[in-house]
Coordinates of C-alpha atoms in Angstrom, one line a residue:
X1 CA -20.0 -3.3 1.0
X2 CA -16.7 -2.5 2.5
X3 CA -13.7 -4.8 3.0
X4 CA -14.6 -5.2 6.6
X5 CA -18.1 -6.4 5.8
X6 CA -17.5 -8.5 3.0
X7 CA -17.2 -12.2 4.0
X8 CA -13.9 -13.6 3.4
X9 CA -15.2 -16.0 0.8
X10 CA -16.2 -13.2 -1.3
X11 CA -13.1 -11.1 -0.8
X12 CA -10.9 -14.1 -1.9
X13 CA -13.2 -14.7 -5.1
X14 CA -13.1 -10.9 -5.7
X15 CA -9.1 -11.0 -5.3
X16 CA -8.9 -14.0 -7.9
X17 CA -11.3 -12.2 -10.4
X18 CA -9.0 -9.2 -10.3
X19 CA -6.1 -11.6 -11.3
X20 CA -6.9 -11.7 -15.5
X21 CA -6.2 -15.3 -16.3
X22 CA -7.9 -15.3 -19.7
X23 CA -7.5 -18.5 -21.6
X24 CA -8.0 -18.1 -25.4
X25 CA -7.5 -21.7 -26.1
X26 CA -4.8 -23.2 -28.4
X27 CA -1.9 -22.1 -26.1
X28 CA -3.0 -18.6 -26.1
X29 CA -3.5 -17.6 -22.5
X30 CA -2.5 -14.8 -20.0
X31 CA -1.3 -17.8 -17.9
X32 CA -2.5 -18.7 -13.8
X33 CA 0.8 -17.8 -12.2
X34 CA -0.3 -15.0 -10.3
X35 CA -3.5 -16.7 -9.3
X36 CA -1.7 -19.8 -8.4
X37 CA 0.8 -18.0 -6.3
X38 CA -2.0 -16.1 -4.6
X39 CA -3.6 -19.6 -3.8
X40 CA -0.4 -20.9 -2.5
X41 CA 0.1 -17.9 -0.1
X42 CA -3.6 -18.6 1.2
X43 CA -2.6 -22.6 1.5
X44 CA 0.6 -21.6 3.3
X45 CA -1.0 -19.3 5.7
X46 CA -3.2 -22.2 6.8
X47 CA -0.1 -24.2 7.8
X48 CA -0.2 -26.3 4.6
X49 CA 2.7 -26.8 2.3
X50 CA 1.7 -25.9 -1.3
X51 CA 3.6 -27.5 -4.3
X52 CA 3.8 -25.9 -7.8
X53 CA 3.9 -27.3 -11.1
X54 CA 4.6 -25.3 -14.3
X55 CA 4.9 -27.9 -17.3
X56 CA 4.4 -24.8 -19.7
X57 CA 5.5 -21.3 -18.8
X58 CA 2.9 -19.2 -16.8
X59 CA 0.5 -22.5 -16.9
X60 CA 0.8 -23.1 -13.0
X61 CA -1.0 -25.6 -11.1
X62 CA -0.7 -25.7 -7.1
X63 CA -1.6 -28.7 -4.7
X64 CA -1.4 -29.0 -0.9
X65 CA -2.6 -31.9 1.0
X66 CA -4.6 -31.7 4.4
X67 CA -3.9 -34.8 6.6
X68 CA -7.2 -36.5 7.8
X69 CA -8.1 -38.3 11.0
X70 CA -8.2 -41.7 9.4
X71 CA -4.9 -42.2 7.0
X72 CA -6.3 -45.6 6.0
X73 CA -9.2 -44.2 4.2
X74 CA -8.9 -43.1 0.4
X75 CA -8.1 -39.6 0.0
X76 CA -10.6 -37.1 -1.7
X77 CA -9.4 -34.6 -4.4
X78 CA -11.0 -31.3 -3.8
X79 CA -10.2 -29.2 -7.1
X80 CA -11.0 -26.0 -9.1
X81 CA -9.4 -24.3 -11.9
X82 CA -7.8 -20.7 -12.2
X83 CA -8.3 -19.8 -15.7
X84 CA -11.4 -18.0 -17.2
X85 CA -12.5 -17.7 -20.8
X86 CA -12.2 -14.1 -22.1
X87 CA -14.6 -11.4 -21.5
X88 CA -15.5 -8.5 -24.0
X89 CA -15.7 -5.5 -21.6
X90 CA -17.8 -3.5 -24.0
X91 CA -20.7 -6.3 -23.7
X92 CA -20.7 -6.0 -19.7
X93 CA -22.2 -3.6 -17.5
X94 CA -19.3 -3.6 -15.2
X95 CA -15.7 -4.2 -15.8
X96 CA -15.3 -7.9 -15.9
X97 CA -12.2 -7.9 -14.0
X98 CA -12.8 -5.4 -11.4
X99 CA -14.7 -7.8 -8.8
X100 CA -17.4 -5.2 -8.5
X101 CA -19.8 -6.1 -5.4
X102 CA -23.1 -4.7 -6.5
X103 CA -27.0 -5.3 -5.4
X104 CA -25.7 -8.2 -3.0
X105 CA -23.6 -9.7 -5.8
X106 CA -20.1 -10.4 -6.8
X107 CA -19.7 -9.4 -10.6
X108 CA -16.9 -10.6 -12.7
X109 CA -15.4 -13.2 -14.9
X110 CA -15.0 -16.1 -13.0
X111 CA -17.9 -15.4 -10.4
X112 CA -19.8 -18.5 -11.9
X113 CA -17.1 -20.3 -13.6
X114 CA -15.2 -21.2 -11.1
X115 CA -13.2 -18.6 -9.0
X116 CA -16.2 -18.8 -6.7
X117 CA -15.5 -22.4 -6.0
X118 CA -11.9 -21.7 -5.6
X119 CA -12.8 -19.2 -3.0
X120 CA -15.3 -21.9 -1.2
X121 CA -12.7 -24.6 -1.1
X122 CA -10.0 -22.1 0.5
X123 CA -12.6 -20.8 3.2
X124 CA -14.0 -24.0 3.8
X125 CA -10.5 -25.5 4.5
X126 CA -9.5 -22.6 6.4
X127 CA -12.6 -23.1 8.7
X128 CA -11.4 -26.5 9.7
X129 CA -7.8 -25.3 10.2
X130 CA -8.7 -22.4 12.4
X131 CA -11.2 -24.6 14.3
X132 CA -8.6 -27.4 15.0
X133 CA -10.8 -29.9 13.4
X134 CA -9.4 -32.5 11.0
X135 CA -11.0 -33.9 8.0
X136 CA -12.2 -37.6 8.2
X137 CA -9.9 -38.4 5.5
X138 CA -6.9 -36.8 3.7
X139 CA -8.0 -33.9 1.3
X140 CA -5.9 -33.2 -1.8
X141 CA -6.5 -29.6 -2.7
X142 CA -5.7 -29.0 -6.3
X143 CA -6.2 -25.9 -8.5
X144 CA -5.4 -26.3 -12.3
X145 CA -4.4 -24.4 -15.0
X146 CA -6.0 -24.4 -18.7
X147 CA -9.3 -26.1 -18.0
X148 CA -11.2 -24.0 -20.4
X149 CA -8.8 -25.5 -23.2
X150 CA -9.6 -28.9 -22.2
X151 CA -6.8 -29.1 -19.7
X152 CA -4.4 -29.7 -22.6
X153 CA -1.6 -27.6 -20.7
X154 CA -3.2 -28.4 -17.2
X155 CA -4.8 -31.2 -15.5
X156 CA -3.6 -33.4 -18.5
X157 CA 0.2 -33.0 -17.8
X158 CA -0.4 -32.8 -14.1
X159 CA -1.9 -36.4 -14.0
X160 CA 0.7 -37.7 -16.4
X161 CA 3.7 -35.7 -14.7
X162 CA 2.7 -35.6 -10.9
X163 CA 0.5 -38.7 -10.3
X164 CA 2.3 -38.6 -6.7
X165 CA -0.1 -35.5 -5.9
X166 CA -3.0 -37.9 -6.0
X167 CA -1.6 -41.1 -4.1
X168 CA -4.2 -42.8 -2.5
X169 CA -7.3 -41.0 -4.0
X170 CA -10.3 -42.8 -5.2
X171 CA -12.9 -39.7 -5.5
X172 CA -13.0 -36.0 -6.3
X173 CA -15.4 -33.1 -6.1
X174 CA -15.4 -29.9 -8.2
X175 CA -17.5 -27.4 -10.3
X176 CA -21.1 -27.6 -11.7
X177 CA -22.9 -29.4 -9.3
X178 CA -24.3 -28.9 -6.0
X179 CA -26.4 -25.6 -6.9
X180 CA -30.3 -25.3 -6.8
X181 CA -32.8 -24.7 -9.5
X182 CA -36.1 -23.9 -9.1
X183 CA -39.2 -26.0 -10.9
X184 CA -42.6 -24.7 -10.5
X185 CA -41.7 -22.8 -7.3
X186 CA -39.9 -25.9 -5.7
X187 CA -36.4 -25.6 -5.2
X188 CA -34.1 -28.7 -5.8
X189 CA -30.3 -29.2 -5.8
X190 CA -28.5 -30.9 -8.7
X191 CA -25.6 -33.2 -8.1
X192 CA -23.5 -33.8 -11.0
X193 CA -22.6 -37.6 -11.5
X194 CA -21.6 -37.6 -15.0
X195 CA -20.2 -35.6 -17.8
X196 CA -20.9 -35.8 -21.7
X197 CA -17.9 -36.5 -23.8
X198 CA -16.3 -33.7 -25.6
X199 CA -15.2 -33.1 -29.4
X200 CA -13.7 -29.9 -30.4
X201 CA -13.8 -30.2 -34.4
X202 CA -12.3 -28.3 -37.2
X203 CA -14.2 -27.9 -40.3
X204 CA -11.8 -27.5 -43.6
X205 CA -13.2 -26.5 -46.8
X206 CA -11.0 -26.4 -50.0
X207 CA -11.8 -24.2 -53.1
X208 CA -10.1 -22.5 -55.9
X209 CA -8.5 -19.3 -54.9
X210 CA -9.2 -16.3 -57.2
X211 CA -10.0 -12.7 -57.8
X212 CA -13.2 -11.6 -55.9
X213 CA -14.9 -10.1 -59.1
X214 CA -14.8 -13.5 -60.9
X215 CA -17.8 -15.8 -61.6
X216 CA -16.6 -18.4 -59.2
X217 CA -18.3 -21.9 -58.4
X218 CA -15.5 -23.2 -56.4
X219 CA -15.8 -20.8 -53.2
X220 CA -14.4 -22.5 -50.3
X221 CA -16.2 -20.1 -47.9
X222 CA -19.5 -20.8 -49.6
X223 CA -19.1 -24.6 -49.1
X224 CA -18.1 -24.1 -45.5
X225 CA -20.8 -21.8 -45.0
X226 CA -23.3 -24.4 -46.2
X227 CA -21.9 -27.1 -43.7
X228 CA -21.7 -24.7 -40.9
X229 CA -25.4 -23.7 -41.3
X230 CA -26.4 -27.4 -41.7
X231 CA -24.8 -28.5 -38.6
X232 CA -25.9 -25.7 -36.6
X233 CA -29.5 -26.2 -37.5
X234 CA -29.6 -29.8 -36.6
X235 CA -31.7 -30.9 -33.7
X236 CA -30.3 -33.8 -32.3
X237 CA -32.7 -36.5 -30.7
X238 CA -33.3 -37.0 -27.3
X239 CA -31.4 -40.1 -26.0
X240 CA -31.6 -40.6 -22.4
X241 CA -29.1 -42.4 -20.1
X242 CA -29.6 -43.7 -16.5
X243 CA -28.6 -40.5 -15.2
X244 CA -30.8 -38.4 -17.3
X245 CA -33.8 -40.8 -16.5
X246 CA -33.2 -40.4 -12.9
X247 CA -33.0 -36.5 -13.5
X248 CA -36.6 -36.6 -14.9
X249 CA -38.0 -38.9 -12.4
X250 CA -36.6 -36.6 -9.7
X251 CA -38.1 -33.6 -11.3
X252 CA -41.5 -35.3 -11.9
X253 CA -41.5 -36.6 -8.3
X254 CA -41.1 -32.7 -7.2
X255 CA -43.6 -31.4 -9.5
X256 CA -46.1 -33.8 -10.3
X257 CA -45.6 -33.3 -14.0
X258 CA -45.2 -36.4 -16.4
X259 CA -41.7 -37.5 -17.3
X260 CA -42.5 -38.7 -21.0
X261 CA -41.7 -35.3 -22.4
X262 CA -38.1 -34.4 -21.2
X263 CA -38.2 -30.9 -23.0
X264 CA -41.4 -29.8 -21.4
X265 CA -40.4 -30.9 -18.0
X266 CA -36.8 -28.8 -18.4
X267 CA -39.1 -25.9 -19.4
X268 CA -40.5 -25.9 -16.0
X269 CA -37.2 -25.1 -14.6
X270 CA -37.3 -21.4 -16.1
X271 CA -33.9 -20.0 -16.3
X272 CA -32.0 -23.6 -16.4
X273 CA -34.0 -24.9 -19.0
X274 CA -31.3 -24.6 -21.8
X275 CA -28.8 -26.3 -19.4
X276 CA -31.2 -29.3 -18.7
X277 CA -32.2 -29.6 -22.3
X278 CA -28.4 -29.8 -23.3
X279 CA -28.3 -32.8 -21.1
X280 CA -30.8 -35.0 -23.0
X281 CA -29.3 -34.8 -26.3
X282 CA -25.8 -34.3 -28.3
X283 CA -25.3 -30.7 -28.8
X284 CA -22.9 -29.3 -31.9
X285 CA -22.4 -25.6 -31.9
X286 CA -20.3 -23.5 -34.4
X287 CA -18.1 -21.2 -32.3
X288 CA -15.2 -20.1 -34.7
X289 CA -14.9 -19.0 -38.3
X290 CA -11.5 -18.3 -40.1
X291 CA -11.3 -17.7 -43.8
X292 CA -9.9 -14.8 -46.3
X293 CA -7.3 -12.4 -46.1
X294 CA -8.7 -9.4 -48.4
X295 CA -11.8 -8.2 -49.4
X296 CA -11.2 -8.8 -53.2
X297 CA -9.5 -12.3 -52.8
X298 CA -11.4 -15.6 -52.8
X299 CA -9.5 -17.7 -50.4
X300 CA -8.5 -21.2 -51.4
X301 CA -9.3 -22.7 -47.6
X302 CA -12.0 -21.6 -45.3
X303 CA -12.4 -23.2 -41.6
X304 CA -14.8 -23.3 -38.8
X305 CA -14.7 -24.7 -35.1
X306 CA -17.5 -27.0 -33.8
X307 CA -18.1 -27.5 -30.0
X308 CA -19.7 -31.0 -29.9
X309 CA -20.9 -32.7 -26.8
X310 CA -21.8 -36.0 -27.0
X311 CA -23.9 -38.6 -24.8
X312 CA -21.3 -40.9 -23.4
X313 CA -20.7 -43.8 -25.6
X314 CA -22.2 -42.4 -29.0
X315 CA -18.9 -40.6 -30.0
X316 CA -18.2 -42.5 -33.2
X317 CA -21.7 -42.5 -34.5
X318 CA -21.9 -38.7 -33.9
X319 CA -18.6 -38.1 -35.9
X320 CA -20.1 -40.1 -39.0
X321 CA -23.4 -38.2 -38.8
X322 CA -21.4 -34.9 -38.9
X323 CA -19.6 -35.8 -41.7
X324 CA -22.9 -37.0 -43.4
X325 CA -24.3 -33.5 -42.6
X326 CA -21.3 -31.5 -43.7
X327 CA -21.2 -33.3 -47.0
X328 CA -18.7 -34.0 -49.7
X329 CA -15.8 -31.5 -49.8
X330 CA -15.6 -30.8 -46.1
X331 CA -12.8 -32.5 -44.0
X332 CA -13.3 -32.8 -40.4
X333 CA -10.4 -32.8 -38.0
X334 CA -10.3 -33.5 -34.3
X335 CA -8.7 -30.7 -32.3
X336 CA -9.7 -32.2 -28.8
X337 CA -11.4 -35.1 -27.9
X338 CA -12.2 -36.5 -24.3
X339 CA -14.2 -39.1 -22.6
X340 CA -17.6 -39.0 -21.4
X341 CA -18.3 -40.4 -17.8
X342 CA -21.4 -41.4 -15.7
X343 CA -21.4 -42.7 -12.2
X344 CA -24.2 -44.5 -10.1
X345 CA -25.9 -41.9 -7.7
X346 CA -25.0 -43.9 -4.7
X347 CA -22.3 -44.5 -2.3
X348 CA -20.8 -43.1 0.8
X349 CA -19.4 -39.8 -0.8
X350 CA -23.1 -39.1 -2.5
X351 CA -24.9 -39.7 0.7
X352 CA -22.4 -37.4 2.5
X353 CA -22.9 -34.6 -0.2
X354 CA -26.8 -35.2 -0.1
X355 CA -26.7 -35.1 4.0
X356 CA -24.5 -31.9 3.9
X357 CA -27.0 -30.0 1.7
X358 CA -29.8 -31.2 3.8
X359 CA -28.2 -29.8 7.1
X360 CA -28.2 -26.3 5.6
X361 CA -31.5 -26.4 3.6
X362 CA -33.7 -29.0 5.3
X363 CA -36.4 -31.0 3.2
X364 CA -34.9 -29.9 -0.2
X365 CA -34.4 -32.8 -2.7
X366 CA -31.0 -33.4 -4.3
X367 CA -31.2 -35.0 -7.9
X368 CA -28.5 -36.4 -10.1
X369 CA -28.0 -34.9 -13.4
X370 CA -25.6 -35.5 -16.4
X371 CA -23.4 -32.2 -17.0
X372 CA -23.8 -31.0 -20.7
X373 CA -20.1 -29.7 -20.7
X374 CA -17.0 -31.1 -19.1
X375 CA -14.5 -30.5 -16.0
X376 CA -11.0 -31.7 -14.9
X377 CA -12.6 -34.7 -13.6
X378 CA -12.0 -36.3 -17.2
X379 CA -8.2 -36.2 -16.6
X380 CA -8.7 -37.4 -13.0
X381 CA -10.4 -40.3 -14.3
X382 CA -7.7 -41.5 -16.3
X383 CA -5.8 -42.5 -13.0
X384 CA -8.9 -44.2 -11.5
X385 CA -10.4 -41.2 -9.7
X386 CA -14.3 -40.9 -10.0
X387 CA -15.4 -37.4 -10.0
X388 CA -18.6 -35.4 -9.1
X389 CA -19.7 -31.7 -9.6
X390 CA -20.3 -30.4 -6.0
X391 CA -20.0 -26.8 -5.8
X392 CA -22.9 -25.9 -3.4
X393 CA -24.9 -22.9 -3.9
X394 CA -28.5 -21.7 -2.8
X395 CA -29.6 -19.7 -5.5
X396 CA -32.5 -17.0 -6.1
X397 CA -35.3 -18.7 -8.4
X398 CA -34.9 -15.7 -10.8
X399 CA -31.2 -15.8 -11.4
X400 CA -30.1 -17.2 -14.7
X401 CA -27.0 -19.1 -13.0
X402 CA -26.5 -21.8 -15.7
X403 CA -26.7 -19.0 -18.3
X404 CA -24.0 -17.0 -17.0
X405 CA -21.4 -19.7 -17.5
X406 CA -19.1 -18.4 -20.4
X407 CA -21.9 -15.6 -20.7
X408 CA -22.2 -11.8 -20.0
X409 CA -22.2 -10.1 -16.6
X410 CA -21.3 -13.1 -14.8
X411 CA -22.2 -12.5 -11.2
X412 CA -23.1 -14.6 -7.9
X413 CA -25.0 -13.8 -4.8
X414 CA -22.7 -13.0 -1.8
X415 CA -25.0 -15.1 0.4
X416 CA -24.7 -18.0 -1.7
X417 CA -21.0 -17.9 -1.4
X418 CA -21.3 -18.1 2.1
X419 CA -23.8 -21.1 2.0
X420 CA -21.5 -22.7 -0.3
X421 CA -18.4 -22.3 2.3
X422 CA -20.6 -23.8 4.9
X423 CA -21.8 -26.6 3.3
X424 CA -18.5 -27.5 1.7
X425 CA -16.9 -27.2 5.2
X426 CA -19.7 -29.4 6.6
X427 CA -18.8 -32.0 3.8
X428 CA -15.0 -31.8 4.1
X429 CA -15.3 -32.4 8.0
X430 CA -17.7 -35.6 7.7
X431 CA -17.0 -37.4 4.4

């Protein structure tokens, strides 16, 4: 598609993808400054006054406030993040930072997580500003740095150092909700009303260093490997919450299937199965290993990182169980720990999100769900703001959208972006 025929929302998402904001974690990142400046220019072109905050060099956050018709109503935070996880170009079928448009889709790192939503926010607000419509209440548009590292150098510092940005706000919307899934040939939208708790843990094994040729029974790598394998193979039990029970009931009503076997019901969701199954239980996945410095030297220390996502309220129990699984001789250190959240599927904002989807895709149910991952809504919760996931996308039934979060060949249909822009503009003008 030529630039002239490409919808504005896709052009902005493509431009953002072309700004490589890869975040490697632990303070190693390309930085979001250029992306924040791009967003700031777009906001300024709409007559808004962007403010920037860069608490760590190149980790830039940007905010602008859109005045609403009713200043007495609590403000709504509409936020995204500008960083992305790294992409190994050799694994992709396209350059992950070229912003390729092919087969009716926009390809690239961030097309799903979450430069798509960043573009939808900007164009939805542009629709309002250009038409002269005012939102019902103040909108606080915020684009954070460092979300892919738990917000340590982004939203966590922004809410601490710039709380005035969020003055008068009580609710927020952001990513990983409002998208469609197909279950037994029936479409439904998932609205995110909660997030599992987050724990990034470091396993540390100590041993005796020595020559690689020795008979050696005190090998740190061996000890670590056994612990990592044990944790990685653990199948955590199903533990339902009010939100996941509501999800199951909604899927059961949609399909006529029984709700007493959550995994079987999730399997009917096709590509979304793994995403849904992760919401029913704790997950603990080994993601990084670090040990050794030469092929013929047995190291004295070996380490691994485990990404643990926990049913809210069970964090301490899970930590104790992980220590039991890892066994003696393995230390467990907390790298990042953040809260879990769960909010009732009710209230004026929830009703408005459901209604907005209904106006653009009539008759399709909207079902609450608990996100197995996390967003910057966790940081906003620390200052009393209730967050939801609402990045509305009507998606093809056979597209493994949820599998592309942090995956290979990330892509989103152009028509889904246009749909999302329209739904979001509808919501922001009425909620």
